[in-house]
Short mmCIF file of C-alpha atoms in Angstrom, two decimals:
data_model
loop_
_atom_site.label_atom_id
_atom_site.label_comp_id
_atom_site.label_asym_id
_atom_site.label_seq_id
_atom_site.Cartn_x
_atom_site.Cartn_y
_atom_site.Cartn_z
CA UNK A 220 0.00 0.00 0.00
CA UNK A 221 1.67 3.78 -0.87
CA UNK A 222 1.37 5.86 2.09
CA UNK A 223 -1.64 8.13 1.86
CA UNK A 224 -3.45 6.46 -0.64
CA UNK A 225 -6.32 3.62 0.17
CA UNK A 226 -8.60 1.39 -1.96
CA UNK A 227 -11.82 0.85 -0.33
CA UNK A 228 -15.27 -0.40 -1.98
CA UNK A 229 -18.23 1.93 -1.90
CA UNK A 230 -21.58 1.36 -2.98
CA UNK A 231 -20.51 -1.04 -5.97
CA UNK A 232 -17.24 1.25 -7.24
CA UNK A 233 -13.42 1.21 -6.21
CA UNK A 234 -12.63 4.79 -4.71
CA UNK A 235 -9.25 6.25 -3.33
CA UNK A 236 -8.92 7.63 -0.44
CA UNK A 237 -6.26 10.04 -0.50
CA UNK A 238 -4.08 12.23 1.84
CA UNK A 239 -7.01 15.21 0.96
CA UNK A 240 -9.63 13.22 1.13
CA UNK A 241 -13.01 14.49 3.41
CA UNK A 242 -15.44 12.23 4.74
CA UNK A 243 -18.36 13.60 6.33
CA UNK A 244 -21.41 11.50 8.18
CA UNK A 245 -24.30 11.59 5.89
CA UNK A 246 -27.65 13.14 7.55
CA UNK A 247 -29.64 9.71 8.47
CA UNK A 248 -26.82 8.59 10.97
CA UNK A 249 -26.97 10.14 14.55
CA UNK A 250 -24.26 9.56 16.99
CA UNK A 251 -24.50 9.10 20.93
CA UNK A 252 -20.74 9.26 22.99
CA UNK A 253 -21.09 8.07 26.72
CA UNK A 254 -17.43 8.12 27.79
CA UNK A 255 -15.01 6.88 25.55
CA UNK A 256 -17.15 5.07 22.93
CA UNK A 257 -19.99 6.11 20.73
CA UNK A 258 -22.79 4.54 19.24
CA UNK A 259 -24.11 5.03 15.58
CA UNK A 260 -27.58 4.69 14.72
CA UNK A 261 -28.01 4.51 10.85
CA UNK A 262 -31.93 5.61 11.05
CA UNK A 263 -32.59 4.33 7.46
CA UNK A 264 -31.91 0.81 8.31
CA UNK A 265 -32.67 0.58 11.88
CA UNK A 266 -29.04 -0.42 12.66
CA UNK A 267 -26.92 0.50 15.49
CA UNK A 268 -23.09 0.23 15.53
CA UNK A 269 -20.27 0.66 18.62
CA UNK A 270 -16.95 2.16 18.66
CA UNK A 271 -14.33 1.94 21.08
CA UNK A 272 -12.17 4.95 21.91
CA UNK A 273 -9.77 4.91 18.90
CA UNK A 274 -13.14 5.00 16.63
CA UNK A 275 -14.35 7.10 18.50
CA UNK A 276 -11.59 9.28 18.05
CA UNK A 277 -11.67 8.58 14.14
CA UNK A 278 -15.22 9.15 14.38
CA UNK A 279 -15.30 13.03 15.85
CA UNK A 280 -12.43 14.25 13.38
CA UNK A 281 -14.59 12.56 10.15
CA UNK A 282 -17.20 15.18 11.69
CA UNK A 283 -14.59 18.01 12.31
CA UNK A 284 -13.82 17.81 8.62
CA UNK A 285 -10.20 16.85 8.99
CA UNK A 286 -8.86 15.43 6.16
CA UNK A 287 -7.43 11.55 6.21
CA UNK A 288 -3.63 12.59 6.53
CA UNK A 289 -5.23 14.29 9.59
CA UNK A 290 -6.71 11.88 10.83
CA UNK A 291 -3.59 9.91 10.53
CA UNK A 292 -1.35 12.15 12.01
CA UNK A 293 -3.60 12.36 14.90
CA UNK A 294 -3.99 9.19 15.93
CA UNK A 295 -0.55 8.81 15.36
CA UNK A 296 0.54 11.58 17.93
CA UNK A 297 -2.27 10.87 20.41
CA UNK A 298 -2.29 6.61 20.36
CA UNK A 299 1.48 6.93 20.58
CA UNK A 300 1.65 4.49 17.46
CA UNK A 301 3.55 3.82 14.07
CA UNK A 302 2.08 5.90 10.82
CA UNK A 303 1.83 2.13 9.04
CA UNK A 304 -0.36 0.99 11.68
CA UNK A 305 -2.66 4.06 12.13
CA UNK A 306 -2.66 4.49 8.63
CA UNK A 307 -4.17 0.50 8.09
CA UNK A 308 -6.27 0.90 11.00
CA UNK A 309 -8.18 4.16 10.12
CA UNK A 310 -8.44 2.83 6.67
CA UNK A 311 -9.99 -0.52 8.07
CA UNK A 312 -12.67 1.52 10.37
CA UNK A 313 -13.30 4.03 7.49
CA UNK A 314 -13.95 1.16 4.54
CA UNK A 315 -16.15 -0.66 7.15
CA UNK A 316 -18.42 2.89 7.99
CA UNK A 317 -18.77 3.34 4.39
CA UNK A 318 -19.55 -0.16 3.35
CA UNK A 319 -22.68 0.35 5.69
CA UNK A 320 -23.38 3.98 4.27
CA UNK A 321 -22.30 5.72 7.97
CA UNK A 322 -19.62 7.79 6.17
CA UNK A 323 -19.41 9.22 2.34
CA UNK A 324 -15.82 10.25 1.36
CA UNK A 325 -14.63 13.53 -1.22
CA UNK A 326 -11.71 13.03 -3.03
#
């Protein structure tokens, strides 16, 4: 894998997520934090999903607006871990949100 660049599958097309690239929460998913771990509720479907701390983490800068290389760097400096591995892992929580529609990513 390059660094800053990440193949993911959304809705039925390949799409790059880049060092630039904004993801924002579309408007049917609501999110409820108690502590260090939220909870998404995907209205549309009637689905609920947890996150930990790290996702939660992951979760509030998608809704800042900061960019993946942010989001990277963050975790990076606040987790105390290796750019590979927060890199992979923020990819892997990211390509999970949007293959159940919680997050839509701009190039």
């Amino acid at each position: 894998m390059r660094e800053g660049h990440v193949r993911f599958k959304r809705t039925n097309r390949a799409t790059v997520l880049g060092a630039d690239s904004r993801l924002e929460p579309p408007p049917h998913v609501l999110a409820a934090s108690q502590g260090e771990e939220t909870v998404l509720l995907d209205v549309e479907r009637g689905r609920y999903y947890a996150l930990n701390d790290v996702g939660t983490r992951i979760w509030n800068l998608v809704c800042e607006g900061v960019p993946f290389a942010g989001i990277v760097e963050r975790v990076c400096a606040e987790y105390d871990v290796p750019r590979e591995r927060a890199e992979a892992d923020a990819a892997a929580l990211i390509r999970r949100l949007s293959s159940e529609s919680l997050v839509r990513c701009e190039p």
